[in-house]
Amino acid sequence: MQQWPYISALLSDVMQSLPLFKPELCLTGLFLMVLAIDLIYRKNGVNGSRTLACAGILLVMVANWGQYILLDDRTEMLFAGSLILDHGTIVLKMTIDVAAFILLLYFTWDDDLKAHKKGLGDAYSIIVASVLGLHLMVMSGTLLVVFLSVEMVSIASYLLVAYRTGNGQSAEAGLKYVLFGMAASAVMLYGISLLYGLSGTLSFAGPQMAQQLMLAHPAAVMLAMLLVLAGIGFKLSFVPMHFWVPDVYQGASTPVTAYLSTLPKIAGFGLLAALVRPFAAGQLGGDISAILAVAGVVTMIAGNFAAIWQTNIKRMLAYSSIGHTGFALMAILTFNAQGAKALNFYLGAYAVANLGVLALASYFANARNAHTLDDLKGLGSKYPIASVCFVVLLVSLTGIPVSAGFNAKVLVFSAVYNVYEQAHSPFMLALLITGAVTTVVSLFYYIKVPLYLFLKRPDDANVVHPATSRKLLTLIVVLTVVVLLLGLFPDVVANFM
């Protein structure tokens, strides 16, 4: 009988949490409907699955915007603290939803993926399910939700990477990703069990875990944190958990590469920021900062310098993605609101530019089977609109003025420099110097693309060019315009971050 008051309070909390869980409930229903259409109609229902998935994601965006207005700078704890909802998490959820909507449009315009014999119905349902897992990642308030949400996204990623089952490269990439992912999940789960054993709680949102860990043996605590960070680092692909990225990005279908390089990264950074924030004030925060600062410096150096030697476009962008991961780690290490806003803007700008660049990789692959830099020789005059968009989007990824990427990098540098002025931390100084140097280094490989497009002579000048996808080009132009608008008018979006 003594349990009844507790059960009643728990049920009451669940009922109060459900209205704020509306976007995730919509995603659950959407997944079931898209899956049902695919099971019933199979290939004949692919267009219906895609239309329903796109419409459902738009509905989820509206629900998230309603939450953003409703919260009014409040933080809500859902389901007994298992999930956390505030403006920062809603911004990340909306960024994920926008990127997912773009991907749902993009998937069917990649000729290689569209030609697969089993169709794309399964892919749409997988993406919708993964978006639910991504939402839970950024809202996580306990280590249990962290593990479950990461595994939801991991399973979806495994399925997408190996989606082209008849393609040898895709199958190899899928196998590598699954093996490395299983190892990373096991390591993270062991770290979670250690943290629970040392602190006696699964919740990391409140002060209890940080306080209890301060009483435990420092070596045991650091081991547990390292194991958890290794699991999250696998999703973010920072050094030394980056080794899978080049092969998997190159072997997977280009739209899947676009998925891997944007959505899980956005959610992973949101999760990492939420996980380390409670420890910022204590001694453990200094240790975590040192680990992440070293990881950030090494990741920026390794990613950007390795990209210089790549000739395959997707492999070059894979190493570029690793470099951007290191740069984004700088914003997390500020442990303040300015850094959080800078991180959100950076992730949004990076996602738009990266999706555009990989859509261009699909565009040139569709048109000329171009997969390497040599394949791009002289195509700038033959596909002028796509080539100009390619240059603009790479300018944004580099961080050159009048682009979204420039404003994003300025915000991150400003947040880190303000922290350095107050604390004079050598780690912050190292991050600032490395970030500036590697931004210059990135020019050396990004500039290769316009060099081959406009300054190299084509090897097949007299070849008749096949028709290209106007829909895919339209999407690319829209993304390019967004990058330019965010470069010229950053406050329009930055004020909502």
XYZ file of C-alpha atoms in Angstrom:
497
model
C 0.000 0.000 0.000
C 2.915 2.355 0.626
C 3.824 2.161 -3.066
C 0.512 3.609 -4.279
C 1.303 7.294 -3.572
C 4.591 6.927 -5.447
C 2.902 5.226 -8.420
C 0.194 7.906 -8.467
C 2.787 10.694 -8.512
C 4.706 8.918 -11.265
C 1.600 8.516 -13.423
C 0.730 12.151 -12.823
C 4.208 13.156 -13.988
C 3.841 11.028 -17.120
C 0.513 12.641 -17.986
C 1.957 16.117 -17.484
C 4.944 15.256 -19.665
C 2.959 13.904 -22.625
C 1.880 17.315 -24.040
C 5.540 18.387 -24.176
C 6.410 15.076 -25.842
C 4.092 15.788 -28.782
C 6.767 15.993 -31.548
C 8.191 12.620 -30.541
C 4.702 11.071 -30.417
C 4.104 12.439 -33.924
C 7.356 10.848 -35.093
C 6.326 7.495 -33.601
C 2.986 7.578 -35.414
C 4.651 8.770 -38.619
C 7.133 5.904 -38.543
C 4.343 3.347 -38.164
C 2.330 4.874 -41.014
C 5.301 5.083 -43.416
C 6.254 1.510 -42.520
C 2.669 0.305 -43.076
C 2.461 1.949 -46.507
C 5.726 0.344 -47.546
C 4.648 -3.089 -46.300
C 1.257 -2.920 -48.020
C 2.112 -1.311 -51.348
C 5.842 -2.137 -51.625
C 7.395 -0.411 -54.670
C 4.065 1.087 -55.737
C 3.904 2.990 -52.467
C 7.357 4.600 -52.570
C 6.062 8.016 -53.629
C 3.327 7.821 -51.011
C 5.852 6.900 -48.311
C 8.080 9.818 -49.285
C 5.210 12.318 -49.422
C 3.856 11.177 -46.062
C 7.325 11.265 -44.475
C 7.976 14.813 -45.748
C 4.553 16.038 -44.627
C 5.005 14.397 -41.227
C 8.429 15.989 -40.686
C 6.915 19.399 -41.506
C 4.228 18.729 -38.889
C 6.923 17.827 -36.355
C 8.707 21.121 -37.148
C 5.497 23.020 -36.391
C 5.125 21.132 -33.093
C 8.710 21.970 -32.140
C 8.191 25.639 -32.987
C 5.099 25.626 -30.762
C 7.229 24.239 -27.927
C 9.872 26.926 -28.536
C 7.293 29.684 -28.104
C 5.570 27.961 -25.168
C 8.658 27.362 -22.997
C 9.681 31.029 -22.696
C 13.253 30.335 -21.436
C 12.058 27.658 -19.006
C 13.587 24.208 -18.608
C 11.165 21.293 -18.313
C 12.005 17.862 -16.929
C 9.924 15.134 -18.604
C 9.153 11.632 -17.350
C 10.784 11.991 -13.929
C 13.854 13.717 -15.327
C 14.562 11.171 -18.076
C 14.276 13.882 -20.709
C 15.148 17.596 -20.611
C 13.451 20.221 -22.734
C 14.716 23.783 -23.115
C 15.314 26.284 -25.908
C 18.708 24.810 -26.765
C 17.379 21.287 -27.249
C 14.420 22.554 -29.295
C 16.763 24.480 -31.612
C 18.802 21.323 -32.166
C 15.630 19.290 -32.783
C 14.445 21.794 -35.376
C 17.868 21.739 -37.048
C 17.668 17.937 -37.194
C 14.144 18.087 -38.634
C 15.127 20.561 -41.367
C 18.136 18.418 -42.334
C 15.953 15.280 -42.331
C 13.397 16.973 -44.590
C 16.157 17.922 -47.052
C 17.459 14.343 -46.994
C 14.005 12.884 -47.663
C 13.824 15.042 -50.793
C 17.413 14.292 -51.790
C 17.323 10.490 -51.488
C 15.194 9.891 -54.560
C 17.303 12.219 -56.745
C 20.476 10.151 -56.449
C 20.477 7.853 -59.490
C 22.693 5.198 -57.935
C 20.515 4.799 -54.840
C 17.225 5.137 -56.722
C 18.213 2.308 -59.089
C 18.517 -0.163 -56.220
C 16.148 -3.073 -56.789
C 14.383 -2.948 -53.408
C 13.396 0.697 -53.774
C 13.517 3.481 -51.203
C 10.425 2.771 -49.094
C 12.481 1.173 -46.337
C 14.938 4.083 -46.327
C 12.189 6.619 -45.614
C 10.885 4.664 -42.638
C 14.450 4.221 -41.321
C 15.119 7.959 -41.539
C 11.916 8.806 -39.679
C 12.749 6.286 -36.947
C 16.264 7.678 -36.661
C 14.914 11.221 -36.245
C 12.997 9.984 -33.180
C 16.235 8.588 -31.774
C 18.046 11.841 -32.571
C 15.394 13.838 -30.714
C 15.839 11.610 -27.684
C 19.623 12.020 -27.875
C 19.487 15.808 -27.551
C 16.813 15.586 -24.821
C 18.595 12.920 -22.754
C 18.637 13.453 -19.001
C 19.757 10.015 -17.834
C 22.454 7.602 -18.937
C 19.821 4.976 -19.745
C 18.146 7.276 -22.288
C 21.588 8.105 -23.676
C 22.329 4.461 -24.400
C 18.881 3.653 -25.812
C 18.774 6.711 -28.069
C 22.326 6.216 -29.342
C 21.515 2.606 -30.170
C 18.333 3.635 -32.014
C 20.362 5.958 -34.200
C 23.157 3.393 -34.588
C 20.833 0.668 -35.856
C 19.298 3.077 -38.363
C 22.780 4.126 -39.501
C 23.890 0.503 -39.955
C 20.866 -0.214 -42.139
C 21.369 2.882 -44.290
C 25.102 2.356 -44.835
C 24.535 -1.204 -46.081
C 21.318 -0.326 -47.938
C 22.732 -1.183 -51.374
C 23.164 -4.857 -50.523
C 24.281 -5.758 -54.046
C 27.124 -3.244 -54.053
C 30.452 -4.552 -52.766
C 31.682 -1.200 -51.439
C 28.413 -0.543 -49.622
C 28.424 -4.021 -48.072
C 32.038 -3.593 -46.935
C 31.312 -0.149 -45.504
C 28.267 -1.505 -43.685
C 30.223 -4.394 -42.179
C 33.016 -2.092 -40.968
C 30.524 0.341 -39.501
C 28.595 -2.374 -37.678
C 31.738 -3.957 -36.187
C 33.212 -0.652 -35.037
C 29.806 0.524 -33.821
C 29.214 -2.594 -31.743
C 32.609 -2.204 -30.108
C 31.940 1.483 -29.368
C 28.514 0.662 -27.910
C 29.980 -2.015 -25.650
C 32.666 0.392 -24.432
C 30.092 3.110 -23.755
C 27.777 0.704 -21.901
C 30.642 -0.384 -19.665
C 31.413 3.266 -18.926
C 27.766 3.924 -18.101
C 27.701 0.972 -15.700
C 30.819 2.322 -13.969
C 29.317 5.798 -13.621
C 26.151 4.306 -12.160
C 28.127 2.161 -9.753
C 30.262 5.109 -8.610
C 27.451 7.658 -8.285
C 24.383 5.565 -7.488
C 22.249 7.430 -10.028
C 21.587 7.368 -13.751
C 20.608 11.036 -13.932
C 23.369 13.420 -14.982
C 21.176 16.517 -15.279
C 21.138 17.270 -11.557
C 24.032 17.842 -9.161
C 23.865 14.414 -7.472
C 26.028 12.518 -9.975
C 28.753 15.186 -10.026
C 28.795 15.366 -6.222
C 29.015 11.602 -5.785
C 31.735 11.244 -8.400
C 33.835 13.815 -6.536
C 33.898 11.362 -3.595
C 34.985 8.389 -5.712
C 38.522 7.472 -6.737
C 39.663 9.897 -9.487
C 41.195 7.157 -11.644
C 37.963 5.145 -11.667
C 35.910 8.231 -12.494
C 38.185 9.236 -15.349
C 38.139 5.698 -16.747
C 34.337 5.698 -16.713
C 34.134 9.129 -18.361
C 36.671 8.150 -21.013
C 34.662 5.062 -21.914
C 31.434 7.065 -22.234
C 33.174 9.775 -24.252
C 34.604 7.084 -26.534
C 31.090 5.856 -27.332
C 29.840 9.365 -28.085
C 33.078 10.148 -29.915
C 32.326 7.312 -32.327
C 29.190 9.183 -33.438
C 31.047 12.498 -33.592
C 34.139 10.945 -35.215
C 36.755 12.829 -33.232
C 40.251 11.357 -32.895
C 40.899 8.534 -32.016
C 37.336 7.336 -32.783
C 37.490 8.552 -36.395
C 39.113 5.582 -38.139
C 35.862 4.281 -39.648
C 34.845 7.554 -41.320
C 36.815 7.624 -44.625
C 35.963 4.070 -45.693
C 32.318 4.244 -44.611
C 31.678 7.671 -46.138
C 33.250 6.582 -49.421
C 31.535 3.191 -49.554
C 28.030 4.297 -48.601
C 25.582 5.901 -51.025
C 26.130 9.661 -51.237
C 22.764 10.557 -49.593
C 23.640 8.175 -46.754
C 27.009 9.897 -46.407
C 25.101 13.182 -46.183
C 22.967 11.648 -43.429
C 25.954 10.352 -41.448
C 27.865 13.626 -41.685
C 25.011 15.809 -40.439
C 22.164 14.356 -38.366
C 24.056 12.088 -35.918
C 26.705 14.794 -35.505
C 24.151 17.462 -34.585
C 22.512 15.182 -32.026
C 25.882 13.918 -30.789
C 27.117 17.427 -30.026
C 23.864 18.250 -28.258
C 24.244 15.108 -26.156
C 27.910 15.765 -25.376
C 27.188 19.352 -24.322
C 24.394 18.217 -21.994
C 26.533 15.424 -20.537
C 29.588 17.520 -19.640
C 27.749 20.693 -18.564
C 26.913 19.507 -14.996
C 30.607 18.779 -14.340
C 31.894 22.176 -15.535
C 32.150 23.804 -12.097
C 34.046 21.014 -10.308
C 37.508 19.485 -10.583
C 36.139 16.806 -12.888
C 35.141 19.563 -15.327
C 38.799 20.574 -15.669
C 39.820 17.016 -16.436
C 37.048 16.613 -19.023
C 37.980 19.959 -20.575
C 41.615 18.861 -20.897
C 40.612 15.593 -22.583
C 38.211 17.259 -25.019
C 40.646 20.108 -25.729
C 43.399 17.661 -26.676
C 40.901 15.675 -28.751
C 39.760 18.878 -30.469
C 43.295 20.004 -31.342
C 44.360 16.587 -32.646
C 41.079 16.144 -34.550
C 41.390 19.491 -36.336
C 44.987 18.734 -37.309
C 44.396 15.126 -38.381
C 41.208 15.822 -40.342
C 42.377 18.881 -42.251
C 45.878 17.689 -43.082
C 44.705 14.218 -44.166
C 42.111 15.814 -46.485
C 44.864 17.523 -48.500
C 46.058 14.223 -49.988
C 42.641 12.870 -51.001
C 41.516 12.619 -54.627
C 38.117 10.984 -54.084
C 35.518 13.704 -53.431
C 33.594 11.857 -50.723
C 36.772 10.727 -48.991
C 38.033 14.317 -48.953
C 34.737 15.463 -47.450
C 35.009 12.676 -44.881
C 38.283 14.056 -43.550
C 36.833 17.558 -43.804
C 33.959 16.392 -41.594
C 36.468 15.154 -39.015
C 38.127 18.576 -39.024
C 34.784 20.306 -38.469
C 34.127 18.003 -35.523
C 37.300 19.240 -33.860
C 36.297 22.843 -34.472
C 32.822 22.343 -32.973
C 34.404 20.876 -29.829
C 35.796 24.359 -29.156
C 32.293 25.732 -28.559
C 31.398 22.966 -26.100
C 34.454 23.718 -23.967
C 33.250 27.247 -23.209
C 30.593 25.807 -20.861
C 28.470 28.955 -21.207
C 25.388 30.263 -23.020
C 27.422 32.144 -25.625
C 29.252 28.955 -26.570
C 25.987 26.998 -26.728
C 24.449 29.525 -29.136
C 27.625 29.578 -31.223
C 27.577 25.767 -31.391
C 23.928 25.682 -32.501
C 24.557 28.236 -35.259
C 27.735 26.442 -36.346
C 25.970 23.090 -36.588
C 23.135 24.611 -38.623
C 25.494 26.383 -41.034
C 27.646 23.275 -41.382
C 24.633 21.029 -42.014
C 23.252 23.224 -44.814
C 26.617 23.604 -46.572
C 27.579 19.945 -46.169
C 24.225 18.681 -47.462
C 24.623 20.988 -50.447
C 28.152 19.816 -51.222
C 27.190 16.133 -51.048
C 24.100 16.816 -53.173
C 26.527 18.280 -55.717
C 28.599 15.111 -55.492
C 25.443 13.203 -56.458
C 24.677 15.720 -59.213
C 28.049 15.269 -60.920
C 27.940 11.500 -60.342
C 24.522 11.389 -62.035
C 25.661 13.562 -64.931
C 29.185 12.316 -65.626
C 29.867 9.469 -63.184
C 32.315 11.861 -61.510
C 33.663 10.552 -58.204
C 37.200 11.969 -58.116
C 38.766 15.377 -58.622
C 40.109 14.277 -62.018
C 36.544 13.512 -63.100
C 35.617 17.176 -62.504
C 38.105 18.513 -65.068
C 36.581 21.251 -67.185
C 33.008 20.670 -65.991
C 32.681 24.246 -64.728
C 31.777 25.562 -68.190
C 29.451 22.653 -68.933
C 27.514 22.860 -65.653
C 27.976 26.523 -64.633
C 25.147 26.815 -62.093
C 26.133 23.658 -60.214
C 29.822 24.591 -60.328
C 29.255 28.100 -58.948
C 27.114 26.614 -56.169
C 29.927 24.145 -55.439
C 32.378 27.023 -54.972
C 29.998 29.023 -52.734
C 29.261 26.047 -50.487
C 32.954 25.189 -50.162
C 33.618 28.844 -49.298
C 31.143 28.432 -46.435
C 32.770 25.221 -45.225
C 36.135 26.983 -45.278
C 34.837 29.978 -43.336
C 35.458 32.786 -45.838
C 33.448 36.046 -45.440
C 29.956 36.576 -46.867
C 28.983 33.002 -46.038
C 27.211 31.253 -43.184
C 30.384 29.352 -42.332
C 32.321 32.573 -41.766
C 29.767 33.898 -39.277
C 29.605 30.518 -37.564
C 33.375 30.394 -37.098
C 33.466 34.002 -35.864
C 30.847 33.165 -33.226
C 32.826 30.130 -32.055
C 36.135 32.020 -31.992
C 34.497 34.889 -30.053
C 33.023 32.534 -27.448
C 36.338 30.730 -26.935
C 38.361 33.961 -26.836
C 36.067 35.452 -24.182
C 36.659 32.408 -21.993
C 40.412 32.626 -22.614
C 40.422 36.316 -21.577
C 38.837 35.397 -18.243
C 40.719 32.190 -17.395
C 43.881 32.393 -19.568
C 43.631 28.652 -20.096
C 46.447 27.212 -22.246
C 43.924 24.733 -23.677
C 41.732 27.561 -24.967
C 44.751 29.261 -26.484
C 45.802 26.020 -28.177
C 42.292 25.602 -29.579
C 42.224 29.162 -30.919
C 45.602 28.817 -32.631
C 44.826 25.376 -34.047
C 41.408 26.500 -35.265
C 42.911 29.483 -37.098
C 45.750 27.471 -38.646
C 43.573 24.575 -39.798
C 41.041 26.990 -41.310
C 43.863 28.206 -43.568
C 44.940 24.608 -44.232
C 41.411 23.704 -45.352
C 41.797 26.144 -48.233
C 44.439 23.878 -49.750
C 41.998 21.028 -50.370
C 38.745 22.944 -50.828
C 40.344 25.090 -53.538
C 41.144 21.970 -55.560
C 37.476 21.652 -56.560
C 37.166 25.035 -58.359
C 40.669 24.467 -59.748
C 39.576 21.257 -61.471
C 36.162 22.622 -62.428
C 37.307 25.837 -64.088
C 41.053 25.715 -64.795
C 41.693 22.119 -65.898
C 40.988 20.947 -69.434
C 38.471 18.108 -69.823
C 39.657 14.763 -71.160
C 36.429 14.174 -73.134
C 35.523 17.576 -74.576
C 33.428 16.105 -77.399
C 31.326 13.742 -75.291
C 27.554 14.362 -75.345
C 26.310 15.151 -71.852
C 23.319 13.243 -70.483
C 20.367 15.080 -69.001
C 20.768 16.140 -65.373
C 18.264 16.297 -62.533
C 16.672 19.740 -62.415
C 15.031 18.939 -59.096
C 18.364 18.127 -57.478
C 19.900 21.290 -58.960
C 16.990 23.337 -57.595
C 17.611 21.935 -54.119
C 21.322 22.779 -54.430
C 20.552 26.354 -55.502
C 18.163 26.797 -52.570
C 20.786 25.555 -50.096
C 23.374 27.882 -51.650
C 21.032 30.862 -51.313
C 20.410 29.950 -47.665
C 24.176 29.879 -47.048
C 24.555 33.338 -48.589
C 21.578 34.765 -46.682
C 22.947 33.440 -43.393
C 26.236 35.047 -44.321
C 24.651 38.433 -45.016
C 21.926 38.385 -42.329
C 23.100 36.036 -39.558
C 21.073 37.780 -36.832
C 17.824 36.559 -38.391
C 18.652 33.019 -37.212
C 21.295 33.648 -34.512
C 18.793 35.499 -32.299
C 16.702 32.332 -32.020
C 19.626 30.040 -31.110
